[in-house]
C-alpha cells in the first residue's frame, strides 16, 4: 500500500509560499496614521463628522464656565420702634384740674381749655375761697398771681410767681409746677413767704369750652 504523506507536504508548502509572496507584494510607502494633538485651529475638531472624532472635538472646544462669587444676602435690620411722643401742651384739651397734694386742707378745681390762654384755678380753704390767675408766656410756662384777705383774722395775702407745665404721662396728663412769692401780713408779720405747689391737668372729653 502506497503512503500519501508527500502530497500533503506539497500542499502545505504551497500555501506557505502564497502567503509569503502576498506579504512581499505590499507597497513599501504605506503611510502610518499618527494622532495629531488638538489645536486651537480645529485639529481633530475639523473631522467632527468622522465618527467618534467629532464628539471628542466638541468636548475639547466647549468653554469651561467661569465660577462667579455669590454674595450672601444682607440681613434687613429690624425696624426701630417709634417712641410714643408726649402731647404738646396747648395742642390738646380741654383739661380738668386734678389735685395731687395739700398744704392746709384746701381743695382745688378748674377747667383749662388751652395752656396757651389764660385760665383760673379755684382754691377753697376752711376760712376763705380765692382764685389764682395763670397767664401763659407760651404753652409750657408763664406767670401767676392771687390775692385774698381774712378780715376776722387780720390776715392778707398778695402773691405772684412763675409756673411750668411738663408731660406727666403717656395718656396726655400734664404736670403744672409753681413757685410762689406770697406777701403775707398776719399778726404783726409783714414779709414774703415762698411757696411751692403743683397739680395735674388731665385731658377731658366730657368738658366743653367756648
mmCIF file with all atom_site columns, C-alpha atoms in Angstrom:
data_model
loop_
_atom_site.group_PDB
_atom_site.id
_atom_site.type_symbol
_atom_site.label_atom_id
_atom_site.label_alt_id
_atom_site.label_comp_id
_atom_site.label_asym_id
_atom_site.label_entity_id
_atom_site.label_seq_id
_atom_site.pdbx_PDB_ins_code
_atom_site.Cartn_x
_atom_site.Cartn_y
_atom_site.Cartn_z
_atom_site.occupancy
_atom_site.B_iso_or_equiv
_atom_site.pdbx_formal_charge
_atom_site.auth_seq_id
_atom_site.auth_comp_id
_atom_site.auth_asym_id
_atom_site.auth_atom_id
_atom_site.pdbx_PDB_model_num
ATOM 1   C CA . UNK A 1 1   ? 0.000   0.000   0.000   1.00 0.00 ? 1   UNK A CA 1
ATOM 2   C CA . UNK A 1 2   ? 1.440   3.433   -1.035  1.00 0.00 ? 2   UNK A CA 1
ATOM 3   C CA . UNK A 1 3   ? 1.646   6.233   1.652   1.00 0.00 ? 3   UNK A CA 1
ATOM 4   C CA . UNK A 1 4   ? 0.101   9.692   0.740   1.00 0.00 ? 4   UNK A CA 1
ATOM 5   C CA . UNK A 1 5   ? 2.114   11.868  3.134   1.00 0.00 ? 5   UNK A CA 1
ATOM 6   C CA . UNK A 1 6   ? 4.297   13.529  0.460   1.00 0.00 ? 6   UNK A CA 1
ATOM 7   C CA . UNK A 1 7   ? 1.194   15.034  -1.251  1.00 0.00 ? 7   UNK A CA 1
ATOM 8   C CA . UNK A 1 8   ? 0.090   16.800  1.986   1.00 0.00 ? 8   UNK A CA 1
ATOM 9   C CA . UNK A 1 9   ? 3.511   18.187  2.434   1.00 0.00 ? 9   UNK A CA 1
ATOM 10  C CA . UNK A 1 10  ? 3.426   19.640  -1.043  1.00 0.00 ? 10  UNK A CA 1
ATOM 11  C CA . UNK A 1 11  ? 0.056   21.363  -0.400  1.00 0.00 ? 11  UNK A CA 1
ATOM 12  C CA . UNK A 1 12  ? 1.194   22.903  2.863   1.00 0.00 ? 12  UNK A CA 1
ATOM 13  C CA . UNK A 1 13  ? 4.392   24.213  1.301   1.00 0.00 ? 13  UNK A CA 1
ATOM 14  C CA . UNK A 1 14  ? 2.377   25.750  -1.500  1.00 0.00 ? 14  UNK A CA 1
ATOM 15  C CA . UNK A 1 15  ? 0.071   27.677  0.884   1.00 0.00 ? 15  UNK A CA 1
ATOM 16  C CA . UNK A 1 16  ? 3.055   28.990  2.830   1.00 0.00 ? 16  UNK A CA 1
ATOM 17  C CA . UNK A 1 17  ? 4.662   30.189  -0.403  1.00 0.00 ? 17  UNK A CA 1
ATOM 18  C CA . UNK A 1 18  ? 1.495   32.044  -1.465  1.00 0.00 ? 18  UNK A CA 1
ATOM 19  C CA . UNK A 1 19  ? 1.310   33.886  1.904   1.00 0.00 ? 19  UNK A CA 1
ATOM 20  C CA . UNK A 1 20  ? 4.946   34.920  1.671   1.00 0.00 ? 20  UNK A CA 1
ATOM 21  C CA . UNK A 1 21  ? 4.514   36.288  -1.830  1.00 0.00 ? 21  UNK A CA 1
ATOM 22  C CA . UNK A 1 22  ? 1.398   38.255  -0.748  1.00 0.00 ? 22  UNK A CA 1
ATOM 23  C CA . UNK A 1 23  ? 3.316   39.998  2.057   1.00 0.00 ? 23  UNK A CA 1
ATOM 24  C CA . UNK A 1 24  ? 6.224   40.846  -0.214  1.00 0.00 ? 24  UNK A CA 1
ATOM 25  C CA . UNK A 1 25  ? 3.929   42.403  -2.805  1.00 0.00 ? 25  UNK A CA 1
ATOM 26  C CA . UNK A 1 26  ? 2.546   45.081  -0.376  1.00 0.00 ? 26  UNK A CA 1
ATOM 27  C CA . UNK A 1 27  ? 3.714   48.692  -1.204  1.00 0.00 ? 27  UNK A CA 1
ATOM 28  C CA . UNK A 1 28  ? 6.579   49.811  0.965   1.00 0.00 ? 28  UNK A CA 1
ATOM 29  C CA . UNK A 1 29  ? 5.495   53.505  1.105   1.00 0.00 ? 29  UNK A CA 1
ATOM 30  C CA . UNK A 1 30  ? 2.164   52.959  3.005   1.00 0.00 ? 30  UNK A CA 1
ATOM 31  C CA . UNK A 1 31  ? 1.791   55.967  5.391   1.00 0.00 ? 31  UNK A CA 1
ATOM 32  C CA . UNK A 1 32  ? 1.302   55.230  9.064   1.00 0.00 ? 32  UNK A CA 1
ATOM 33  C CA . UNK A 1 33  ? -1.591  57.070  10.781  1.00 0.00 ? 33  UNK A CA 1
ATOM 34  C CA . UNK A 1 34  ? -0.365  59.284  13.578  1.00 0.00 ? 34  UNK A CA 1
ATOM 35  C CA . UNK A 1 35  ? -2.715  61.013  16.026  1.00 0.00 ? 35  UNK A CA 1
ATOM 36  C CA . UNK A 1 36  ? -2.249  64.775  15.910  1.00 0.00 ? 36  UNK A CA 1
ATOM 37  C CA . UNK A 1 37  ? -2.920  66.648  19.166  1.00 0.00 ? 37  UNK A CA 1
ATOM 38  C CA . UNK A 1 38  ? -5.839  69.043  19.063  1.00 0.00 ? 38  UNK A CA 1
ATOM 39  C CA . UNK A 1 39  ? -5.048  72.681  18.410  1.00 0.00 ? 39  UNK A CA 1
ATOM 40  C CA . UNK A 1 40  ? -6.889  75.963  18.613  1.00 0.00 ? 40  UNK A CA 1
ATOM 41  C CA . UNK A 1 41  ? -7.447  75.978  14.815  1.00 0.00 ? 41  UNK A CA 1
ATOM 42  C CA . UNK A 1 42  ? -9.566  72.857  14.810  1.00 0.00 ? 42  UNK A CA 1
ATOM 43  C CA . UNK A 1 43  ? -7.168  69.868  14.797  1.00 0.00 ? 43  UNK A CA 1
ATOM 44  C CA . UNK A 1 44  ? -9.341  66.883  15.453  1.00 0.00 ? 44  UNK A CA 1
ATOM 45  C CA . UNK A 1 45  ? -12.323 69.167  15.559  1.00 0.00 ? 45  UNK A CA 1
ATOM 46  C CA . UNK A 1 46  ? -12.062 69.550  11.760  1.00 0.00 ? 46  UNK A CA 1
ATOM 47  C CA . UNK A 1 47  ? -13.088 65.866  11.431  1.00 0.00 ? 47  UNK A CA 1
ATOM 48  C CA . UNK A 1 48  ? -16.206 66.314  13.516  1.00 0.00 ? 48  UNK A CA 1
ATOM 49  C CA . UNK A 1 49  ? -18.193 64.258  11.003  1.00 0.00 ? 49  UNK A CA 1
ATOM 50  C CA . UNK A 1 50  ? -15.861 61.260  11.181  1.00 0.00 ? 50  UNK A CA 1
ATOM 51  C CA . UNK A 1 51  ? -17.457 59.062  13.761  1.00 0.00 ? 51  UNK A CA 1
ATOM 52  C CA . UNK A 1 52  ? -16.120 59.296  17.290  1.00 0.00 ? 52  UNK A CA 1
ATOM 53  C CA . UNK A 1 53  ? -13.618 62.060  16.476  1.00 0.00 ? 53  UNK A CA 1
ATOM 54  C CA . UNK A 1 54  ? -16.429 64.633  16.223  1.00 0.00 ? 54  UNK A CA 1
ATOM 55  C CA . UNK A 1 55  ? -17.692 64.172  19.787  1.00 0.00 ? 55  UNK A CA 1
ATOM 56  C CA . UNK A 1 56  ? -14.152 64.389  21.141  1.00 0.00 ? 56  UNK A CA 1
ATOM 57  C CA . UNK A 1 57  ? -13.554 67.709  19.365  1.00 0.00 ? 57  UNK A CA 1
ATOM 58  C CA . UNK A 1 58  ? -16.761 69.241  20.675  1.00 0.00 ? 58  UNK A CA 1
ATOM 59  C CA . UNK A 1 59  ? -15.853 68.232  24.221  1.00 0.00 ? 59  UNK A CA 1
ATOM 60  C CA . UNK A 1 60  ? -12.377 69.724  23.841  1.00 0.00 ? 60  UNK A CA 1
ATOM 61  C CA . UNK A 1 61  ? -13.661 73.055  22.464  1.00 0.00 ? 61  UNK A CA 1
ATOM 62  C CA . UNK A 1 62  ? -16.538 73.517  24.928  1.00 0.00 ? 62  UNK A CA 1
ATOM 63  C CA . UNK A 1 63  ? -15.710 76.573  27.109  1.00 0.00 ? 63  UNK A CA 1
ATOM 64  C CA . UNK A 1 64  ? -15.475 75.901  30.814  1.00 0.00 ? 64  UNK A CA 1
ATOM 65  C CA . UNK A 1 65  ? -17.876 78.199  32.688  1.00 0.00 ? 65  UNK A CA 1
ATOM 66  C CA . UNK A 1 66  ? -16.158 80.691  34.997  1.00 0.00 ? 66  UNK A CA 1
ATOM 67  C CA . UNK A 1 67  ? -17.465 80.415  38.556  1.00 0.00 ? 67  UNK A CA 1
ATOM 68  C CA . UNK A 1 68  ? -18.965 83.632  39.900  1.00 0.00 ? 68  UNK A CA 1
ATOM 69  C CA . UNK A 1 69  ? -18.803 84.544  43.547  1.00 0.00 ? 69  UNK A CA 1
ATOM 70  C CA . UNK A 1 70  ? -22.229 84.890  45.094  1.00 0.00 ? 70  UNK A CA 1
ATOM 71  C CA . UNK A 1 71  ? -22.703 87.362  47.881  1.00 0.00 ? 71  UNK A CA 1
ATOM 72  C CA . UNK A 1 72  ? -24.736 86.494  50.932  1.00 0.00 ? 72  UNK A CA 1
ATOM 73  C CA . UNK A 1 73  ? -27.952 88.491  51.215  1.00 0.00 ? 73  UNK A CA 1
ATOM 74  C CA . UNK A 1 74  ? -27.621 91.482  53.512  1.00 0.00 ? 74  UNK A CA 1
ATOM 75  C CA . UNK A 1 75  ? -29.892 90.997  56.513  1.00 0.00 ? 75  UNK A CA 1
ATOM 76  C CA . UNK A 1 76  ? -32.660 93.556  56.729  1.00 0.00 ? 76  UNK A CA 1
ATOM 77  C CA . UNK A 1 77  ? -32.386 95.472  60.007  1.00 0.00 ? 77  UNK A CA 1
ATOM 78  C CA . UNK A 1 78  ? -35.383 95.270  62.274  1.00 0.00 ? 78  UNK A CA 1
ATOM 79  C CA . UNK A 1 79  ? -37.360 98.494  62.277  1.00 0.00 ? 79  UNK A CA 1
ATOM 80  C CA . UNK A 1 80  ? -36.666 100.663 65.291  1.00 0.00 ? 80  UNK A CA 1
ATOM 81  C CA . UNK A 1 81  ? -39.821 101.140 67.323  1.00 0.00 ? 81  UNK A CA 1
ATOM 82  C CA . UNK A 1 82  ? -41.011 104.719 67.239  1.00 0.00 ? 82  UNK A CA 1
ATOM 83  C CA . UNK A 1 83  ? -41.408 106.135 70.741  1.00 0.00 ? 83  UNK A CA 1
ATOM 84  C CA . UNK A 1 84  ? -44.833 107.467 71.614  1.00 0.00 ? 84  UNK A CA 1
ATOM 85  C CA . UNK A 1 85  ? -44.490 111.266 71.656  1.00 0.00 ? 85  UNK A CA 1
ATOM 86  C CA . UNK A 1 86  ? -45.748 113.192 74.622  1.00 0.00 ? 86  UNK A CA 1
ATOM 87  C CA . UNK A 1 87  ? -48.602 115.539 73.826  1.00 0.00 ? 87  UNK A CA 1
ATOM 88  C CA . UNK A 1 88  ? -47.572 119.148 73.333  1.00 0.00 ? 88  UNK A CA 1
ATOM 89  C CA . UNK A 1 89  ? -49.263 121.426 75.855  1.00 0.00 ? 89  UNK A CA 1
ATOM 90  C CA . UNK A 1 90  ? -51.890 123.544 74.159  1.00 0.00 ? 90  UNK A CA 1
ATOM 91  C CA . UNK A 1 91  ? -52.319 121.082 71.267  1.00 0.00 ? 91  UNK A CA 1
ATOM 92  C CA . UNK A 1 92  ? -54.977 119.056 73.083  1.00 0.00 ? 92  UNK A CA 1
ATOM 93  C CA . UNK A 1 93  ? -57.677 119.839 75.572  1.00 0.00 ? 93  UNK A CA 1
ATOM 94  C CA . UNK A 1 94  ? -59.643 120.752 77.409  1.00 0.00 ? 94  UNK A CA 1
ATOM 95  C CA . UNK A 1 95  ? -58.063 119.731 80.710  1.00 0.00 ? 95  UNK A CA 1
ATOM 96  C CA . UNK A 1 96  ? -59.555 119.219 84.149  1.00 0.00 ? 96  UNK A CA 1
ATOM 97  C CA . UNK A 1 97  ? -57.569 120.270 87.228  1.00 0.00 ? 97  UNK A CA 1
ATOM 98  C CA . UNK A 1 98  ? -56.700 117.319 89.488  1.00 0.00 ? 98  UNK A CA 1
ATOM 99  C CA . UNK A 1 99  ? -55.310 117.878 92.989  1.00 0.00 ? 99  UNK A CA 1
ATOM 100 C CA . UNK A 1 100 ? -52.254 115.775 93.883  1.00 0.00 ? 100 UNK A CA 1
ATOM 101 C CA . UNK A 1 101 ? -51.130 117.468 97.152  1.00 0.00 ? 101 UNK A CA 1
ATOM 102 C CA . UNK A 1 102 ? -52.434 119.569 100.035 1.00 0.00 ? 102 UNK A CA 1
ATOM 103 C CA . UNK A 1 103 ? -50.810 122.351 102.092 1.00 0.00 ? 103 UNK A CA 1
ATOM 104 C CA . UNK A 1 104 ? -53.567 123.069 104.609 1.00 0.00 ? 104 UNK A CA 1
ATOM 105 C CA . UNK A 1 105 ? -56.860 121.368 103.866 1.00 0.00 ? 105 UNK A CA 1
ATOM 106 C CA . UNK A 1 106 ? -57.517 123.214 100.605 1.00 0.00 ? 106 UNK A CA 1
ATOM 107 C CA . UNK A 1 107 ? -59.489 121.812 97.666  1.00 0.00 ? 107 UNK A CA 1
ATOM 108 C CA . UNK A 1 108 ? -58.818 122.927 94.095  1.00 0.00 ? 108 UNK A CA 1
ATOM 109 C CA . UNK A 1 109 ? -60.831 122.743 90.882  1.00 0.00 ? 109 UNK A CA 1
ATOM 110 C CA . UNK A 1 110 ? -60.917 124.229 87.420  1.00 0.00 ? 110 UNK A CA 1
ATOM 111 C CA . UNK A 1 111 ? -61.038 123.723 83.670  1.00 0.00 ? 111 UNK A CA 1
ATOM 112 C CA . UNK A 1 112 ? -58.198 124.647 81.290  1.00 0.00 ? 112 UNK A CA 1
ATOM 113 C CA . UNK A 1 113 ? -59.341 124.941 77.698  1.00 0.00 ? 113 UNK A CA 1
ATOM 114 C CA . UNK A 1 114 ? -55.827 125.667 76.433  1.00 0.00 ? 114 UNK A CA 1
ATOM 115 C CA . UNK A 1 115 ? -52.482 126.130 78.122  1.00 0.00 ? 115 UNK A CA 1
ATOM 116 C CA . UNK A 1 116 ? -51.818 128.882 75.593  1.00 0.00 ? 116 UNK A CA 1
ATOM 117 C CA . UNK A 1 117 ? -54.620 131.041 77.037  1.00 0.00 ? 117 UNK A CA 1
ATOM 118 C CA . UNK A 1 118 ? -55.279 132.488 80.481  1.00 0.00 ? 118 UNK A CA 1
ATOM 119 C CA . UNK A 1 119 ? -57.032 130.141 82.889  1.00 0.00 ? 119 UNK A CA 1
ATOM 120 C CA . UNK A 1 120 ? -58.223 130.179 86.502  1.00 0.00 ? 120 UNK A CA 1
ATOM 121 C CA . UNK A 1 121 ? -57.935 127.578 89.246  1.00 0.00 ? 121 UNK A CA 1
ATOM 122 C CA . UNK A 1 122 ? -60.210 127.833 92.282  1.00 0.00 ? 122 UNK A CA 1
ATOM 123 C CA . UNK A 1 123 ? -58.827 127.258 95.802  1.00 0.00 ? 123 UNK A CA 1
ATOM 124 C CA . UNK A 1 124 ? -61.206 126.611 98.677  1.00 0.00 ? 124 UNK A CA 1
ATOM 125 C CA . UNK A 1 125 ? -59.803 126.599 102.231 1.00 0.00 ? 125 UNK A CA 1
ATOM 126 C CA . UNK A 1 126 ? -61.584 126.226 105.605 1.00 0.00 ? 126 UNK A CA 1
ATOM 127 C CA . UNK A 1 127 ? -61.511 130.029 106.037 1.00 0.00 ? 127 UNK A CA 1
ATOM 128 C CA . UNK A 1 128 ? -61.535 131.527 102.537 1.00 0.00 ? 128 UNK A CA 1
ATOM 129 C CA . UNK A 1 129 ? -62.050 130.856 98.825  1.00 0.00 ? 129 UNK A CA 1
ATOM 130 C CA . UNK A 1 130 ? -59.952 132.539 96.147  1.00 0.00 ? 130 UNK A CA 1
ATOM 131 C CA . UNK A 1 131 ? -58.897 132.163 92.511  1.00 0.00 ? 131 UNK A CA 1
ATOM 132 C CA . UNK A 1 132 ? -55.402 132.008 91.047  1.00 0.00 ? 132 UNK A CA 1
ATOM 133 C CA . UNK A 1 133 ? -54.943 133.519 87.590  1.00 0.00 ? 133 UNK A CA 1
ATOM 134 C CA . UNK A 1 134 ? -52.417 131.821 85.246  1.00 0.00 ? 134 UNK A CA 1
ATOM 135 C CA . UNK A 1 135 ? -51.099 133.906 82.351  1.00 0.00 ? 135 UNK A CA 1
ATOM 136 C CA . UNK A 1 136 ? -49.095 131.849 79.790  1.00 0.00 ? 136 UNK A CA 1
ATOM 137 C CA . UNK A 1 137 ? -45.984 133.224 78.130  1.00 0.00 ? 137 UNK A CA 1
ATOM 138 C CA . UNK A 1 138 ? -46.071 130.102 75.938  1.00 0.00 ? 138 UNK A CA 1
ATOM 139 C CA . UNK A 1 139 ? -47.819 126.705 76.282  1.00 0.00 ? 139 UNK A CA 1
ATOM 140 C CA . UNK A 1 140 ? -45.177 125.434 78.737  1.00 0.00 ? 140 UNK A CA 1
ATOM 141 C CA . UNK A 1 141 ? -44.676 128.294 81.235  1.00 0.00 ? 141 UNK A CA 1
ATOM 142 C CA . UNK A 1 142 ? -45.958 131.634 82.441  1.00 0.00 ? 142 UNK A CA 1
ATOM 143 C CA . UNK A 1 143 ? -46.834 133.889 85.368  1.00 0.00 ? 143 UNK A CA 1
ATOM 144 C CA . UNK A 1 144 ? -49.424 133.528 88.131  1.00 0.00 ? 144 UNK A CA 1
ATOM 145 C CA . UNK A 1 145 ? -50.981 135.675 90.816  1.00 0.00 ? 145 UNK A CA 1
ATOM 146 C CA . UNK A 1 146 ? -53.619 135.732 93.505  1.00 0.00 ? 146 UNK A CA 1
ATOM 147 C CA . UNK A 1 147 ? -54.704 137.841 96.452  1.00 0.00 ? 147 UNK A CA 1
ATOM 148 C CA . UNK A 1 148 ? -57.174 137.439 99.310  1.00 0.00 ? 148 UNK A CA 1
ATOM 149 C CA . UNK A 1 149 ? -57.768 138.549 102.891 1.00 0.00 ? 149 UNK A CA 1
ATOM 150 C CA . UNK A 1 150 ? -59.343 137.234 106.076 1.00 0.00 ? 150 UNK A CA 1
ATOM 151 C CA . UNK A 1 151 ? -60.565 140.356 107.903 1.00 0.00 ? 151 UNK A CA 1
ATOM 152 C CA . UNK A 1 152 ? -61.575 138.488 111.058 1.00 0.00 ? 152 UNK A CA 1
ATOM 153 C CA . UNK A 1 153 ? -58.017 137.254 111.483 1.00 0.00 ? 153 UNK A CA 1
ATOM 154 C CA . UNK A 1 154 ? -56.306 140.416 110.275 1.00 0.00 ? 154 UNK A CA 1
ATOM 155 C CA . UNK A 1 155 ? -54.619 138.389 107.568 1.00 0.00 ? 155 UNK A CA 1
ATOM 156 C CA . UNK A 1 156 ? -53.928 139.247 103.918 1.00 0.00 ? 156 UNK A CA 1
ATOM 157 C CA . UNK A 1 157 ? -52.074 137.616 101.022 1.00 0.00 ? 157 UNK A CA 1
ATOM 158 C CA . UNK A 1 158 ? -50.791 139.150 97.791  1.00 0.00 ? 158 UNK A CA 1
ATOM 159 C CA . UNK A 1 159 ? -48.817 136.635 95.715  1.00 0.00 ? 159 UNK A CA 1
ATOM 160 C CA . UNK A 1 160 ? -47.030 136.411 92.408  1.00 0.00 ? 160 UNK A CA 1
ATOM 161 C CA . UNK A 1 161 ? -44.986 133.629 90.893  1.00 0.00 ? 161 UNK A CA 1
ATOM 162 C CA . UNK A 1 162 ? -43.913 131.505 87.963  1.00 0.00 ? 162 UNK A CA 1
ATOM 163 C CA . UNK A 1 163 ? -45.159 128.139 86.725  1.00 0.00 ? 163 UNK A CA 1
ATOM 164 C CA . UNK A 1 164 ? -44.075 125.485 84.264  1.00 0.00 ? 164 UNK A CA 1
ATOM 165 C CA . UNK A 1 165 ? -46.025 122.711 82.515  1.00 0.00 ? 165 UNK A CA 1
ATOM 166 C CA . UNK A 1 166 ? -44.442 119.393 81.612  1.00 0.00 ? 166 UNK A CA 1
ATOM 167 C CA . UNK A 1 167 ? -45.683 115.949 80.448  1.00 0.00 ? 167 UNK A CA 1
ATOM 168 C CA . UNK A 1 168 ? -46.737 113.711 83.320  1.00 0.00 ? 168 UNK A CA 1
ATOM 169 C CA . UNK A 1 169 ? -47.962 110.616 81.462  1.00 0.00 ? 169 UNK A CA 1
ATOM 170 C CA . UNK A 1 170 ? -48.476 108.994 78.072  1.00 0.00 ? 170 UNK A CA 1
ATOM 171 C CA . UNK A 1 171 ? -52.237 109.478 78.439  1.00 0.00 ? 171 UNK A CA 1
ATOM 172 C CA . UNK A 1 172 ? -51.790 113.213 77.880  1.00 0.00 ? 172 UNK A CA 1
ATOM 173 C CA . UNK A 1 173 ? -51.811 114.260 81.536  1.00 0.00 ? 173 UNK A CA 1
ATOM 174 C CA . UNK A 1 174 ? -49.711 117.363 82.276  1.00 0.00 ? 174 UNK A CA 1
ATOM 175 C CA . UNK A 1 175 ? -47.992 118.479 85.466  1.00 0.00 ? 175 UNK A CA 1
ATOM 176 C CA . UNK A 1 176 ? -48.158 122.138 86.494  1.00 0.00 ? 176 UNK A CA 1
ATOM 177 C CA . UNK A 1 177 ? -45.477 123.183 88.998  1.00 0.00 ? 177 UNK A CA 1
ATOM 178 C CA . UNK A 1 178 ? -45.391 126.652 90.511  1.00 0.00 ? 178 UNK A CA 1
ATOM 179 C CA . UNK A 1 179 ? -43.087 128.741 92.665  1.00 0.00 ? 179 UNK A CA 1
ATOM 180 C CA . UNK A 1 180 ? -44.894 131.496 94.556  1.00 0.00 ? 180 UNK A CA 1
ATOM 181 C CA . UNK A 1 181 ? -43.736 134.591 96.484  1.00 0.00 ? 181 UNK A CA 1
ATOM 182 C CA . UNK A 1 182 ? -46.564 135.348 98.883  1.00 0.00 ? 182 UNK A CA 1
ATOM 183 C CA . UNK A 1 183 ? -46.569 138.742 100.619 1.00 0.00 ? 183 UNK A CA 1
ATOM 184 C CA . UNK A 1 184 ? -48.213 137.901 103.937 1.00 0.00 ? 184 UNK A CA 1
ATOM 185 C CA . UNK A 1 185 ? -49.452 140.276 106.641 1.00 0.00 ? 185 UNK A CA 1
ATOM 186 C CA . UNK A 1 186 ? -50.581 138.459 109.758 1.00 0.00 ? 186 UNK A CA 1
ATOM 187 C CA . UNK A 1 187 ? -50.390 139.256 113.482 1.00 0.00 ? 187 UNK A CA 1
ATOM 188 C CA . UNK A 1 188 ? -47.568 141.718 113.169 1.00 0.00 ? 188 UNK A CA 1
ATOM 189 C CA . UNK A 1 189 ? -45.719 139.733 110.467 1.00 0.00 ? 189 UNK A CA 1
ATOM 190 C CA . UNK A 1 190 ? -45.184 141.506 107.172 1.00 0.00 ? 190 UNK A CA 1
ATOM 191 C CA . UNK A 1 191 ? -42.957 139.698 104.715 1.00 0.00 ? 191 UNK A CA 1
ATOM 192 C CA . UNK A 1 192 ? -42.521 137.372 101.764 1.00 0.00 ? 192 UNK A CA 1
ATOM 193 C CA . UNK A 1 193 ? -43.198 133.677 102.210 1.00 0.00 ? 193 UNK A CA 1
ATOM 194 C CA . UNK A 1 194 ? -42.009 131.266 99.491  1.00 0.00 ? 194 UNK A CA 1
ATOM 195 C CA . UNK A 1 195 ? -44.446 128.575 98.420  1.00 0.00 ? 195 UNK A CA 1
ATOM 196 C CA . UNK A 1 196 ? -44.112 125.601 96.053  1.00 0.00 ? 196 UNK A CA 1
ATOM 197 C CA . UNK A 1 197 ? -47.189 123.878 94.733  1.00 0.00 ? 197 UNK A CA 1
ATOM 198 C CA . UNK A 1 198 ? -48.225 121.527 91.908  1.00 0.00 ? 198 UNK A CA 1
ATOM 199 C CA . UNK A 1 199 ? -51.245 119.795 90.387  1.00 0.00 ? 199 UNK A CA 1
ATOM 200 C CA . UNK A 1 200 ? -52.187 117.789 87.290  1.00 0.00 ? 200 UNK A CA 1
ATOM 201 C CA . UNK A 1 201 ? -54.087 118.767 84.163  1.00 0.00 ? 201 UNK A CA 1
ATOM 202 C CA . UNK A 1 202 ? -55.973 115.732 82.905  1.00 0.00 ? 202 UNK A CA 1
ATOM 203 C CA . UNK A 1 203 ? -57.442 115.643 79.358  1.00 0.00 ? 203 UNK A CA 1
ATOM 204 C CA . UNK A 1 204 ? -61.250 115.561 79.424  1.00 0.00 ? 204 UNK A CA 1
ATOM 205 C CA . UNK A 1 205 ? -63.590 114.664 76.561  1.00 0.00 ? 205 UNK A CA 1
ATOM 206 C CA . UNK A 1 206 ? -66.689 115.496 78.604  1.00 0.00 ? 206 UNK A CA 1
ATOM 207 C CA . UNK A 1 207 ? -65.812 119.162 79.118  1.00 0.00 ? 207 UNK A CA 1
ATOM 208 C CA . UNK A 1 208 ? -66.821 121.814 76.629  1.00 0.00 ? 208 UNK A CA 1
ATOM 209 C CA . UNK A 1 209 ? -65.018 125.079 76.112  1.00 0.00 ? 209 UNK A CA 1
ATOM 210 C CA . UNK A 1 210 ? -66.266 128.267 74.441  1.00 0.00 ? 210 UNK A CA 1
#
